[in-house]
Coordinates of C-alpha atoms and ligand atoms in Angstrom, one line a residue:
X1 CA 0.0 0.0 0.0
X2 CA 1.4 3.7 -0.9
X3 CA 3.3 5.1 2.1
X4 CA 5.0 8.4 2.3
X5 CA 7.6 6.9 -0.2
X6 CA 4.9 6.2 -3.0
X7 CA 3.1 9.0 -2.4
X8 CA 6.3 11.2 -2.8
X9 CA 6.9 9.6 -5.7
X10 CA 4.4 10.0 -7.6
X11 CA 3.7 13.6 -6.4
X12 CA 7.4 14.3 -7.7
X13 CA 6.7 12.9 -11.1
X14 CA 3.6 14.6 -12.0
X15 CA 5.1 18.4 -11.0
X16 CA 6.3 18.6 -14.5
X17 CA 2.6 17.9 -16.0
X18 CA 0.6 19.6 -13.9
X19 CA 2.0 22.7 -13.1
X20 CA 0.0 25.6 -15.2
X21 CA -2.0 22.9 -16.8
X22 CA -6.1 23.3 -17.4
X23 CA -8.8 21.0 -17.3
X24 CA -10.6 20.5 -20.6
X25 CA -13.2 18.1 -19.4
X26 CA -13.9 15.3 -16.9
X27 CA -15.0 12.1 -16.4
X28 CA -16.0 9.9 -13.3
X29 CA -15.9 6.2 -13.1
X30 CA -18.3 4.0 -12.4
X31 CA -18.3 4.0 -8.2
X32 CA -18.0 7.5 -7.7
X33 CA -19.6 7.8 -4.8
X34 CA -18.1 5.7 -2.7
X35 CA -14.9 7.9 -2.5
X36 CA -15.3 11.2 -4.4
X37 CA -16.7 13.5 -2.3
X38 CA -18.3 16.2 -3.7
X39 CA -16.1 17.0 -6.5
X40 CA -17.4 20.0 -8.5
X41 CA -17.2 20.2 -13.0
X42 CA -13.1 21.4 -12.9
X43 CA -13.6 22.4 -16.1
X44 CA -11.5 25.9 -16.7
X45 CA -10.1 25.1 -13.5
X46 CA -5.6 25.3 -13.7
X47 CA -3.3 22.9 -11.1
X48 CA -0.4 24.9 -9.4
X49 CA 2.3 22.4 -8.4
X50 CA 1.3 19.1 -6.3
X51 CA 1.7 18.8 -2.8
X52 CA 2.1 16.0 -0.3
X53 CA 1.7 16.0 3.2
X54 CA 2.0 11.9 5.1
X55 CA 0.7 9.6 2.8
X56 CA -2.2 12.3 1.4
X57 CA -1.5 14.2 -1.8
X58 CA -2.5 17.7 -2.2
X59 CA -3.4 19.3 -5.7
X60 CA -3.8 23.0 -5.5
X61 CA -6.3 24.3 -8.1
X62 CA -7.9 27.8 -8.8
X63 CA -10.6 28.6 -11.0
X64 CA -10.6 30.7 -14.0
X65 CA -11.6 33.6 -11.7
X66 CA -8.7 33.0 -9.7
X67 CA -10.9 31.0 -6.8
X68 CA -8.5 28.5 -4.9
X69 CA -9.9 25.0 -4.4
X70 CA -7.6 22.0 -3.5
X71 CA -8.4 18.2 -4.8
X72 CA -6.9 15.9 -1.7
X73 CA -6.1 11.7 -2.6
X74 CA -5.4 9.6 0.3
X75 CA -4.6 6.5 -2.1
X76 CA -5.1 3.7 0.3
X77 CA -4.7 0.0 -0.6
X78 CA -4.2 0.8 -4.2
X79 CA -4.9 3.8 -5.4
X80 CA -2.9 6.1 -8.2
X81 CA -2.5 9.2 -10.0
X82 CA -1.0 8.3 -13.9
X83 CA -0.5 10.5 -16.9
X84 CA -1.0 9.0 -20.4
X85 CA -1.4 9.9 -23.7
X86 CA -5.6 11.0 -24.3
X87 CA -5.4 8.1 -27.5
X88 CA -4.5 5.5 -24.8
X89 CA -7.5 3.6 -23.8
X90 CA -8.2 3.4 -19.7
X91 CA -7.3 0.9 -17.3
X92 CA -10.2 -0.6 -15.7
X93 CA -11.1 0.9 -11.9
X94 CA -10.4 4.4 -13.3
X95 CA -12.9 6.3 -11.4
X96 CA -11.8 9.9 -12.5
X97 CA -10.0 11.2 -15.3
X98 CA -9.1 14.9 -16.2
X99 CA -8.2 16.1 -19.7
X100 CA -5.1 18.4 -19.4
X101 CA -4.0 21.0 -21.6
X102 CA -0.5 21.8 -20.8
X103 CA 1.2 24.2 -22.7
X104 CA 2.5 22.3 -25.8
X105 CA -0.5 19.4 -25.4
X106 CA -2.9 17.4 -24.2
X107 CA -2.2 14.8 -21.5
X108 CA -4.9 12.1 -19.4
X109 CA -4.4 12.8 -15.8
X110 CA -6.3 9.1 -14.0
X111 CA -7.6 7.7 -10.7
X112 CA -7.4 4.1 -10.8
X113 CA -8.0 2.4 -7.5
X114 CA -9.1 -1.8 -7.8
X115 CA -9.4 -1.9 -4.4
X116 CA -11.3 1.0 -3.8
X117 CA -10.0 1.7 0.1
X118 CA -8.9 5.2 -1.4
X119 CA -10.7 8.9 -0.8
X120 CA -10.9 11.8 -3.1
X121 CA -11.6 15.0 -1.6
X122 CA -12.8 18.6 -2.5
X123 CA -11.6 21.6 -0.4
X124 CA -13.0 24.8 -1.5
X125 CA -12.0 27.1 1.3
X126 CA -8.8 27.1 3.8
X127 CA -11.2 24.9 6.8
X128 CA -9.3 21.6 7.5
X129 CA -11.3 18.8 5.5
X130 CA -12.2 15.6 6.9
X131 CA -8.9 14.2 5.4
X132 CA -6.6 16.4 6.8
X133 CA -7.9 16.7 9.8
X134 CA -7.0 13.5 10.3
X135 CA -3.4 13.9 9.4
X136 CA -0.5 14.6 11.6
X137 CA 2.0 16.4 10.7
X138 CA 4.3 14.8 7.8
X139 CA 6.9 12.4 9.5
X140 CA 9.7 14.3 7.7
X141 CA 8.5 17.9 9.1
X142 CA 7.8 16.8 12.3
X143 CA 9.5 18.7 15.4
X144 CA 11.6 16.7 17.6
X145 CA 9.9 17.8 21.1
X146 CA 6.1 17.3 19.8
X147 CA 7.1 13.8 18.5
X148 CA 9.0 12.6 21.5
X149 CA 6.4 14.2 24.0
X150 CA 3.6 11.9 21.9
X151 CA 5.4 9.4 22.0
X152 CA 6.2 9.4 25.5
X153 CA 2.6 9.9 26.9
X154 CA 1.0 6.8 24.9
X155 CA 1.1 3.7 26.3
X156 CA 0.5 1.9 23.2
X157 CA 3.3 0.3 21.4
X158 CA 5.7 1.9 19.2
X159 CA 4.7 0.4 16.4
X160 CA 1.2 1.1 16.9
X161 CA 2.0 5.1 17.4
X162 CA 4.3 5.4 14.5
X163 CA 0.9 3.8 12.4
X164 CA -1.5 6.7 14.0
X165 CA -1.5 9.1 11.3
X166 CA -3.0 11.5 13.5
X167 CA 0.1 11.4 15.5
X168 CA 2.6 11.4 12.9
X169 CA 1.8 10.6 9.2
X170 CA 3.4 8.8 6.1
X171 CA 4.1 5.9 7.5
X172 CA 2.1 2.8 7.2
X173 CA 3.3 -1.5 7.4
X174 CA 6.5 -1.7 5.4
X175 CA 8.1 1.2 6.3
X176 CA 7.1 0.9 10.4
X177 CA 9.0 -2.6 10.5
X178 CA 12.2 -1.1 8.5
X179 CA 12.1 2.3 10.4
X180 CA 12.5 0.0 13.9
X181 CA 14.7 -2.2 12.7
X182 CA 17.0 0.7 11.3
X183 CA 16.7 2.2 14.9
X184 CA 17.3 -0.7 17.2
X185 CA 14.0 -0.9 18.5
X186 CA 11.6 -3.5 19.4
X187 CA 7.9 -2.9 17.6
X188 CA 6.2 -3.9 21.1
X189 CA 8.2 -1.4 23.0
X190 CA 5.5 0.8 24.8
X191 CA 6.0 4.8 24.2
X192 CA 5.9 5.6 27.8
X193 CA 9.4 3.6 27.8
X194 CA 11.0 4.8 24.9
X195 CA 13.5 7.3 26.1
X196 CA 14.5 10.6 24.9
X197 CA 17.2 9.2 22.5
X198 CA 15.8 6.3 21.3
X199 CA 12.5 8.8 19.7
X200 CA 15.6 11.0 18.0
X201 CA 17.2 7.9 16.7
X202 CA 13.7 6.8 15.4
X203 CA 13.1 10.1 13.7
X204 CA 16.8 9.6 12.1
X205 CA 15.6 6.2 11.4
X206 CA 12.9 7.6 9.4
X207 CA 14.3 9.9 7.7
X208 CA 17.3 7.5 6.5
X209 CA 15.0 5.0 5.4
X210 CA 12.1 7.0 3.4
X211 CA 14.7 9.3 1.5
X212 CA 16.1 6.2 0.7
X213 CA 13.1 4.8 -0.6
X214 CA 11.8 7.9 -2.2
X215 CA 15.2 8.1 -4.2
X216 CA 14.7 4.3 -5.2
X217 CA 10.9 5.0 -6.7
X218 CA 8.8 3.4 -3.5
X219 CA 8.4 0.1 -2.7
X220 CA 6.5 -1.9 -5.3
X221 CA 5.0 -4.7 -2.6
X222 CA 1.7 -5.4 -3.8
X223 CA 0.2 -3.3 -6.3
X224 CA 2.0 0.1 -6.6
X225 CA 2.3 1.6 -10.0
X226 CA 4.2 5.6 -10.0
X227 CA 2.6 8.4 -12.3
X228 CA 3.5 6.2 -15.3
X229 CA 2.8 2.6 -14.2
X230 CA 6.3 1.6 -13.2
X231 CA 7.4 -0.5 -10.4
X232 CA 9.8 1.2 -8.0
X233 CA 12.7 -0.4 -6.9
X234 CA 13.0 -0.3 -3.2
X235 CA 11.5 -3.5 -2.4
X236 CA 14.9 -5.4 -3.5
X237 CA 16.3 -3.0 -0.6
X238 CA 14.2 -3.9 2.6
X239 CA 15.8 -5.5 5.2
X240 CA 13.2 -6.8 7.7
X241 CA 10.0 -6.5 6.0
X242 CA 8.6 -9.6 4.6
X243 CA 11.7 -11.5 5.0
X244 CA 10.8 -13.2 8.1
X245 CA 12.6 -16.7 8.8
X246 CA 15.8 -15.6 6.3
X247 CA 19.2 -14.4 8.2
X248 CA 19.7 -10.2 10.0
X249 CA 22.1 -8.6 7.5
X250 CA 23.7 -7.7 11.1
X251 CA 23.3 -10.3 13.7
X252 CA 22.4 -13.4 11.5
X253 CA 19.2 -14.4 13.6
X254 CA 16.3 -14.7 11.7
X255 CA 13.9 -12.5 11.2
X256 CA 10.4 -12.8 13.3
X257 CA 6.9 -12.2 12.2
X258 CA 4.1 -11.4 14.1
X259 CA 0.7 -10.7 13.2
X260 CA -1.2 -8.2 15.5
X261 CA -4.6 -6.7 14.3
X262 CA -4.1 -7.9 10.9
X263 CA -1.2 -6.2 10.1
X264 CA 2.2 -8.1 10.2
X265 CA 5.2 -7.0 12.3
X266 CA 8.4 -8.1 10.9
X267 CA 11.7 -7.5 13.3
X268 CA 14.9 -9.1 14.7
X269 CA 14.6 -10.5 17.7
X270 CA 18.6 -9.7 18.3
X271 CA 18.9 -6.4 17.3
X272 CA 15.3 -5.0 18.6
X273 CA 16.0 -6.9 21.5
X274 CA 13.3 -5.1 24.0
X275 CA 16.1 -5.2 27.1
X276 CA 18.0 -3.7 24.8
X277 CA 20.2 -1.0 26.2
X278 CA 19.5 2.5 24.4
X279 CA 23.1 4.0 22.5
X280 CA 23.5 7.0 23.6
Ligands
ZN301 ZN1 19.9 -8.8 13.9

């Protein structure tokens, strides 16, 4: 599912198509309602360049009487943005398409989601929509003290606070388990005991581990496609998740798995050890 990574990535590569470019016409898809809420006729309507803030991307509009608006993707399981060629013909569970002039031609901006768990979102004034009031700030942006203090006054696991997206956002199952492993940390280890240096190392952790992936193209796990429906190449990369029962590249024990909620926890039992004395 698109994390921070994806999302990144794909914002990145459609900057160069939709910045200045105007929507000739629309189209929705077949289940519009289920995730596009309350999208008005774009028509005349011109993108500035795309924004990103966790795993939601944020497309700033304004009309042709210079109106702001702002179209908002959270992309869940599966969803993506791609550019194509108008000619092309559509994927199937494209649910919203935008012709696009640019300024020497016209491109097919598309929604294509197959499993549906995404959200499209209209924001026509500065209020905080139901998506982003959800959203933390970006894992990336976030200051040291209001992460560590979070962290510090939930007794949930660390894993399970670095999911909250109203906490901190951008990070969802692949990158959690490669984030602790990176920082030494157990994925049970409850927030009230993580001390101050361990929540700095995690935010290193982070920040080493999704620039990496974001420079690799995302993680192409289950589904993810970028803006023109290439794999990334980050998966080749990871080094705890889904690797469960093959050898640490540090220690040589093998990797665990556990399942908690549905979700799958992936670690080393060696080098997230829970007794684990922090480094300084
Ligand atoms: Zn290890």
């Amino acid at each position: 599912m698109p994390e921070l990574p994806e999302a990144e990535t794909i914002r990145k590569q459609l900057v160069p198509f939709l910045s200045g470019a105007c929507v000739v016409s629309q189209r929705t898809g077949p289940y519009p309602k289920i995730f596009l809420s309350g999208i008005p006729d774009l028509a005349g309507w011109k993108f500035s360049d795309p924004g990103r803030t966790g795993k939601v991307l944020i497309f700033s509009m304004a009309s042709p009487g210079g109106e702001p608006g702002v179209l908002l993707t959270r992309l869940g399981m599966s969803g993506q943005w791609t550019v194509s060629d108008p000619q092309n013909p559509l994927n199937s569970h494209t649910h919203l398409t935008f012709l696009l002039k640019t300024r020497d031609r016209e491109i097919l901006l598309s929604y294509r989601d197959p499993r549906r768990f995404g959200r499209l979102e209209w924001q026509a004034d500065k209020s905080l929509s139901g998506i982003l009031q959800t959203t933390g700030p970006d894992i990336l942006e976030v200051q040291a003290r209001y992460f560590e203090e979070s962290v510090h006054a939930s007794q949930r696991s660390i894993r399970t606070i670095l999911l909250d997206q109203k906490i901190v956002s951008g990070i969802g199952n692949i990158y959690v388990s490669e984030i602790l492993f990176e920082a030494g940390i157990h994925p049970d280890k409850k927030g009230s005991r993580i001390t101050k240096a361990e929540a700095l190392r995690i935010l290193e952790s982070s920040r080493t581990v999704l620039t990496r992936a974001v420079e690799r193209g995302g993680s192409s796990i289950h589904s993810f496609k970028d803006a023109h429906g290439e794999a990334g190449e980050n998966q080749i990369h990871l080094k705890v998740y889904g690797l469960d029962g093959l050898p640490c590249q540090i220690c040589k024990k093998p990797i665990l798995k556990k399942e908690s909620g549905g979700r799958s926890s992936y670690f080393c039992p060696l080098c997230q050890s829970k007794r684990k004395k922090p480094s300084a």
